[in-house]
PDB file of C-alpha atoms in Angstrom:
ATOM      1  CA  MET A  25     -14.166  60.944  27.666  1.00  0.00           C
ATOM      2  CA  ILE A  26     -15.059  58.790  30.335  1.00  0.00           C
ATOM      3  CA  LYS A  27     -15.647  59.275  33.833  1.00  0.00           C
ATOM      4  CA  ILE A  28     -15.472  58.005  36.684  1.00  0.00           C
ATOM      5  CA  ASP A  29     -18.511  59.080  39.406  1.00  0.00           C
ATOM      6  CA  ASN A  30     -16.877  56.928  43.091  1.00  0.00           C
ATOM      7  CA  GLU A  31     -20.721  56.724  44.577  1.00  0.00           C
ATOM      8  CA  PHE A  32     -21.491  54.748  41.239  1.00  0.00           C
ATOM      9  CA  LYS A  33     -18.463  52.526  41.600  1.00  0.00           C
ATOM     10  CA  LYS A  34     -18.353  52.208  45.845  1.00  0.00           C
ATOM     11  CA  LEU A  35     -21.714  49.981  44.910  1.00  0.00           C
ATOM     12  CA  ILE A  36     -19.429  47.733  42.945  1.00  0.00           C
ATOM     13  CA  PRO A  37     -17.923  45.498  45.392  1.00  0.00           C
ATOM     14  CA  PRO A  38     -14.026  45.139  43.983  1.00  0.00           C
ATOM     15  CA  LEU A  39     -12.147  41.864  43.144  1.00  0.00           C
ATOM     16  CA  SER A  40      -9.728  40.672  45.487  1.00  0.00           C
ATOM     17  CA  GLY A  41      -5.724  41.426  44.483  1.00  0.00           C
ATOM     18  CA  ASP A  42      -6.035  38.141  42.304  1.00  0.00           C
ATOM     19  CA  GLU A  43      -9.899  38.471  40.405  1.00  0.00           C
ATOM     20  CA  PHE A  44      -7.569  41.432  39.562  1.00  0.00           C
ATOM     21  CA  ARG A  45      -4.595  39.569  38.038  1.00  0.00           C
ATOM     22  CA  GLN A  46      -6.456  37.062  36.584  1.00  0.00           C
ATOM     23  CA  LEU A  47      -8.488  39.692  34.705  1.00  0.00           C
ATOM     24  CA  GLU A  48      -5.721  41.463  34.003  1.00  0.00           C
ATOM     25  CA  GLU A  49      -4.194  38.122  32.396  1.00  0.00           C
ATOM     26  CA  ASN A  50      -7.264  37.312  30.493  1.00  0.00           C
ATOM     27  CA  ILE A  51      -7.273  40.858  29.623  1.00  0.00           C
ATOM     28  CA  LEU A  52      -3.713  41.012  28.011  1.00  0.00           C
ATOM     29  CA  ASN A  53      -3.830  37.559  26.045  1.00  0.00           C
ATOM     30  CA  GLU A  54      -7.868  38.052  25.091  1.00  0.00           C
ATOM     31  CA  GLY A  55      -8.678  41.627  24.676  1.00  0.00           C
ATOM     32  CA  ILE A  56     -11.490  43.554  26.528  1.00  0.00           C
ATOM     33  CA  ARG A  57     -14.264  41.826  25.377  1.00  0.00           C
ATOM     34  CA  GLU A  58     -16.915  42.785  27.118  1.00  0.00           C
ATOM     35  CA  LYS A  59     -17.920  46.181  26.510  1.00  0.00           C
ATOM     36  CA  ILE A  60     -18.249  49.039  29.313  1.00  0.00           C
ATOM     37  CA  ILE A  61     -21.081  50.493  30.175  1.00  0.00           C
ATOM     38  CA  VAL A  62     -21.571  54.588  30.929  1.00  0.00           C
ATOM     39  CA  TRP A  63     -24.614  56.602  31.511  1.00  0.00           C
ATOM     40  CA  GLN A  64     -23.782  60.055  30.369  1.00  0.00           C
ATOM     41  CA  GLY A  65     -20.118  59.200  30.494  1.00  0.00           C
ATOM     42  CA  VAL A  66     -19.770  57.628  33.552  1.00  0.00           C
ATOM     43  CA  ILE A  67     -18.874  53.894  34.134  1.00  0.00           C
ATOM     44  CA  ILE A  68     -21.489  52.326  35.860  1.00  0.00           C
ATOM     45  CA  ASP A  69     -20.500  48.769  34.995  1.00  0.00           C
ATOM     46  CA  GLY A  70     -17.089  48.105  33.820  1.00  0.00           C
ATOM     47  CA  HIS A  71     -14.556  49.805  36.342  1.00  0.00           C
ATOM     48  CA  ASN A  72     -11.959  47.258  36.325  1.00  0.00           C
ATOM     49  CA  ARG A  73     -11.539  46.775  32.780  1.00  0.00           C
ATOM     50  CA  TYR A  74     -11.899  50.551  32.451  1.00  0.00           C
ATOM     51  CA  GLU A  75      -7.943  50.415  34.595  1.00  0.00           C
ATOM     52  CA  ILE A  76      -6.601  47.710  33.064  1.00  0.00           C
ATOM     53  CA  ALA A  77      -7.695  49.073  29.779  1.00  0.00           C
ATOM     54  CA  GLN A  78      -5.895  52.452  30.973  1.00  0.00           C
ATOM     55  CA  LYS A  79      -2.831  50.848  32.296  1.00  0.00           C
ATOM     56  CA  HIS A  80      -1.643  48.806  29.220  1.00  0.00           C
ATOM     57  CA  GLY A  81      -3.262  51.475  26.944  1.00  0.00           C
ATOM     58  CA  LEU A  82      -5.964  48.669  25.462  1.00  0.00           C
ATOM     59  CA  GLU A  83      -9.029  49.752  23.289  1.00  0.00           C
ATOM     60  CA  PHE A  84     -12.196  49.016  24.114  1.00  0.00           C
ATOM     61  CA  GLU A  85     -16.219  49.932  23.501  1.00  0.00           C
ATOM     62  CA  THR A  86     -18.301  51.651  25.948  1.00  0.00           C
ATOM     63  CA  ILE A  87     -22.086  51.635  25.648  1.00  0.00           C
ATOM     64  CA  GLU A  88     -24.239  53.757  26.599  1.00  0.00           C
ATOM     65  CA  LYS A  89     -27.620  53.429  28.475  1.00  0.00           C
ATOM     66  CA  SER A  90     -30.077  54.905  29.415  1.00  0.00           C
ATOM     67  CA  PHE A  91     -31.649  56.299  32.594  1.00  0.00           C
ATOM     68  CA  SER A  92     -34.450  58.422  34.747  1.00  0.00           C
ATOM     69  CA  ASP A  93     -32.008  59.147  36.893  1.00  0.00           C
ATOM     70  CA  ARG A  94     -29.013  58.859  39.778  1.00  0.00           C
ATOM     71  CA  ASP A  95     -31.407  56.787  41.135  1.00  0.00           C
ATOM     72  CA  ALA A  96     -32.569  54.146  38.415  1.00  0.00           C
ATOM     73  CA  VAL A  97     -28.882  53.544  37.864  1.00  0.00           C
ATOM     74  CA  LYS A  98     -27.896  53.084  41.346  1.00  0.00           C
ATOM     75  CA  ILE A  99     -30.886  49.979  41.572  1.00  0.00           C
ATOM     76  CA  TRP A 100     -29.134  48.984  37.958  1.00  0.00           C
ATOM     77  CA  ILE A 101     -25.700  49.271  39.174  1.00  0.00           C
ATOM     78  CA  ILE A 102     -26.859  46.608  42.177  1.00  0.00           C
ATOM     79  CA  LYS A 103     -28.834  43.855  40.420  1.00  0.00           C
ATOM     80  CA  ASN A 104     -27.077  43.843  38.246  1.00  0.00           C
ATOM     81  CA  GLN A 105     -24.598  42.629  40.793  1.00  0.00           C
ATOM     82  CA  PHE A 106     -26.166  40.203  41.360  1.00  0.00           C
ATOM     83  CA  GLY A 107     -26.691  38.125  38.114  1.00  0.00           C
ATOM     84  CA  ARG A 108     -22.444  38.685  37.641  1.00  0.00           C
ATOM     85  CA  ARG A 109     -20.271  37.960  40.933  1.00  0.00           C
ATOM     86  CA  ASN A 110     -21.508  34.780  43.518  1.00  0.00           C
ATOM     87  CA  LEU A 111     -21.719  37.338  46.321  1.00  0.00           C
ATOM     88  CA  SER A 112     -22.583  36.193  50.238  1.00  0.00           C
ATOM     89  CA  ASN A 113     -26.216  36.058  51.834  1.00  0.00           C
ATOM     90  CA  TYR A 114     -23.661  39.323  53.543  1.00  0.00           C
ATOM     91  CA  ASP A 115     -22.752  41.136  50.334  1.00  0.00           C
ATOM     92  CA  ARG A 116     -25.676  40.595  48.892  1.00  0.00           C
ATOM     93  CA  SER A 117     -28.036  42.772  51.764  1.00  0.00           C
ATOM     94  CA  LYS A 118     -24.932  45.434  52.058  1.00  0.00           C
ATOM     95  CA  LEU A 119     -25.575  46.215  48.498  1.00  0.00           C
ATOM     96  CA  ALA A 120     -29.721  45.776  49.058  1.00  0.00           C
ATOM     97  CA  LEU A 121     -29.314  48.060  51.481  1.00  0.00           C
ATOM     98  CA  GLU A 122     -27.576  50.719  49.880  1.00  0.00           C
ATOM     99  CA  LEU A 123     -31.003  50.719  47.944  1.00  0.00           C
ATOM    100  CA  GLU A 124     -32.441  51.120  52.184  1.00  0.00           C
ATOM    101  CA  PRO A 125     -33.407  55.312  51.356  1.00  0.00           C
ATOM    102  CA  LEU A 126     -34.700  54.794  47.914  1.00  0.00           C
ATOM    103  CA  ILE A 127     -36.951  52.371  48.785  1.00  0.00           C
ATOM    104  CA  ALA A 128     -37.983  54.483  51.574  1.00  0.00           C
ATOM    105  CA  GLU A 129     -39.071  57.018  49.101  1.00  0.00           C
ATOM    106  CA  LYS A 130     -41.192  55.145  47.659  1.00  0.00           C
ATOM    107  CA  ALA A 131     -42.792  54.018  50.511  1.00  0.00           C
ATOM    108  CA  LYS A 132     -43.282  57.420  51.674  1.00  0.00           C
ATOM    109  CA  ILE A 133     -44.882  58.967  48.088  1.00  0.00           C
ATOM    110  CA  ASN A 134     -46.991  55.852  48.184  1.00  0.00           C
ATOM    111  CA  GLN A 135     -48.077  56.354  51.214  1.00  0.00           C
ATOM    112  CA  LEU A 136     -48.929  60.294  50.954  1.00  0.00           C
ATOM    113  CA  SER A 137     -50.526  60.118  47.175  1.00  0.00           C
ATOM    114  CA  GLY A 138     -52.628  57.069  49.621  1.00  0.00           C
ATOM    115  CA  LEU A 139     -53.792  59.014  51.459  1.00  0.00           C
ATOM    116  CA  LYS A 140     -54.551  62.261  49.409  1.00  0.00           C
ATOM    117  CA  GLN A 141     -57.011  59.754  47.396  1.00  0.00           C
ATOM    118  CA  PHE A 142     -59.266  58.322  50.661  1.00  0.00           C
ATOM    119  CA  ASP A 143     -62.927  59.341  50.978  1.00  0.00           C
ATOM    120  CA  ASN A 144     -65.423  57.776  51.220  1.00  0.00           C
ATOM    121  CA  THR A 145     -65.623  55.712  48.388  1.00  0.00           C
ATOM    122  CA  VAL A 146     -61.475  54.686  48.162  1.00  0.00           C
ATOM    123  CA  SER A 147     -60.679  52.408  50.617  1.00  0.00           C
ATOM    124  CA  GLN A 148     -57.582  52.916  52.820  1.00  0.00           C
ATOM    125  CA  LYS A 149     -56.749  48.823  51.147  1.00  0.00           C
ATOM    126  CA  SER A 150     -56.277  50.077  47.257  1.00  0.00           C
ATOM    127  CA  VAL A 151     -53.587  51.910  48.158  1.00  0.00           C
ATOM    128  CA  GLU A 152     -50.695  49.458  48.228  1.00  0.00           C
ATOM    129  CA  ARG A 153     -48.088  49.301  51.367  1.00  0.00           C
ATOM    130  CA  ILE A 154     -44.073  49.228  50.714  1.00  0.00           C
ATOM    131  CA  ASP A 155     -41.901  47.657  53.018  1.00  0.00           C
ATOM    132  CA  THR A 156     -38.954  48.237  52.750  1.00  0.00           C
ATOM    133  CA  GLN A 157     -37.361  45.675  55.132  1.00  0.00           C
ATOM    134  CA  LYS A 158     -39.522  43.451  52.808  1.00  0.00           C
ATOM    135  CA  GLU A 159     -38.533  44.943  49.841  1.00  0.00           C
ATOM    136  CA  LEU A 160     -35.357  44.832  50.028  1.00  0.00           C
ATOM    137  CA  ALA A 161     -34.799  40.920  51.403  1.00  0.00           C
ATOM    138  CA  THR A 162     -36.608  40.304  47.285  1.00  0.00           C
ATOM    139  CA  ILE A 163     -33.901  42.318  45.987  1.00  0.00           C
ATOM    140  CA  ALA A 164     -30.749  40.718  47.680  1.00  0.00           C
ATOM    141  CA  GLY A 165     -32.571  37.100  47.208  1.00  0.00           C
ATOM    142  CA  VAL A 166     -31.705  37.121  50.732  1.00  0.00           C
ATOM    143  CA  SER A 167     -34.919  36.430  54.471  1.00  0.00           C
ATOM    144  CA  HIS A 168     -36.118  39.385  56.424  1.00  0.00           C
ATOM    145  CA  ASP A 169     -33.938  38.653  58.894  1.00  0.00           C
ATOM    146  CA  THR A 170     -31.716  38.649  57.054  1.00  0.00           C
ATOM    147  CA  ILE A 171     -31.747  42.067  55.783  1.00  0.00           C
ATOM    148  CA  ALA A 172     -32.366  43.124  59.368  1.00  0.00           C
ATOM    149  CA  LYS A 173     -29.501  41.258  60.786  1.00  0.00           C
ATOM    150  CA  VAL A 174     -27.005  42.851  58.253  1.00  0.00           C
ATOM    151  CA  LYS A 175     -27.466  46.617  59.358  1.00  0.00           C
ATOM    152  CA  THR A 176     -27.087  45.986  62.769  1.00  0.00           C
ATOM    153  CA  ILE A 177     -23.706  44.100  61.651  1.00  0.00           C
ATOM    154  CA  GLU A 178     -23.406  47.558  59.744  1.00  0.00           C
ATOM    155  CA  LEU A 179     -24.426  50.540  62.059  1.00  0.00           C
ATOM    156  CA  LYS A 180     -22.541  48.482  65.300  1.00  0.00           C
ATOM    157  CA  ALA A 181     -19.772  46.568  64.316  1.00  0.00           C
ATOM    158  CA  THR A 182     -16.826  46.467  64.410  1.00  0.00           C
ATOM    159  CA  PRO A 183     -14.536  47.385  60.665  1.00  0.00           C
ATOM    160  CA  GLU A 184     -13.141  43.493  61.757  1.00  0.00           C
ATOM    161  CA  VAL A 185     -15.622  41.863  62.363  1.00  0.00           C
ATOM    162  CA  LYS A 186     -17.489  43.206  59.361  1.00  0.00           C
ATOM    163  CA  GLU A 187     -14.566  42.160  57.184  1.00  0.00           C
ATOM    164  CA  LYS A 188     -14.702  39.048  58.433  1.00  0.00           C
ATOM    165  CA  LEU A 189     -17.978  38.489  56.916  1.00  0.00           C
TER     166      LEU A 189
END
């Protein structure tokens, strides 16, 4: 049985009404051509196709992907969206910011591991430092400044301003 994880689903920018209707029309005319991708029975790609299949009683295929944990799934979902959609820099940055806690934790672990290794024979420069904002900018394909601006907007702007962006 296929399940929907709302945390995973919210990582995927929703289709507009017109985009959804077009996808539904295409599926009704041609069937579901792409497999729905799942991890441990949970949809990680294909939520719209699944919804349309359920609505119209259509058959579909799935493919199971393997990941080490939920964090790895989140990273895959976001990177997959970058490759499939024509997202604005704002939307790319918002998606990348979803990974901020994961990358910050990775940076912290990396830093602590470097401190444990540090002694008179190991230089601090041998520990690779991770700049969370720079890493997010790289993932999103935007500048460090864009990530910082979008983060501020997401924290402080009104819902109306965010919608316009």
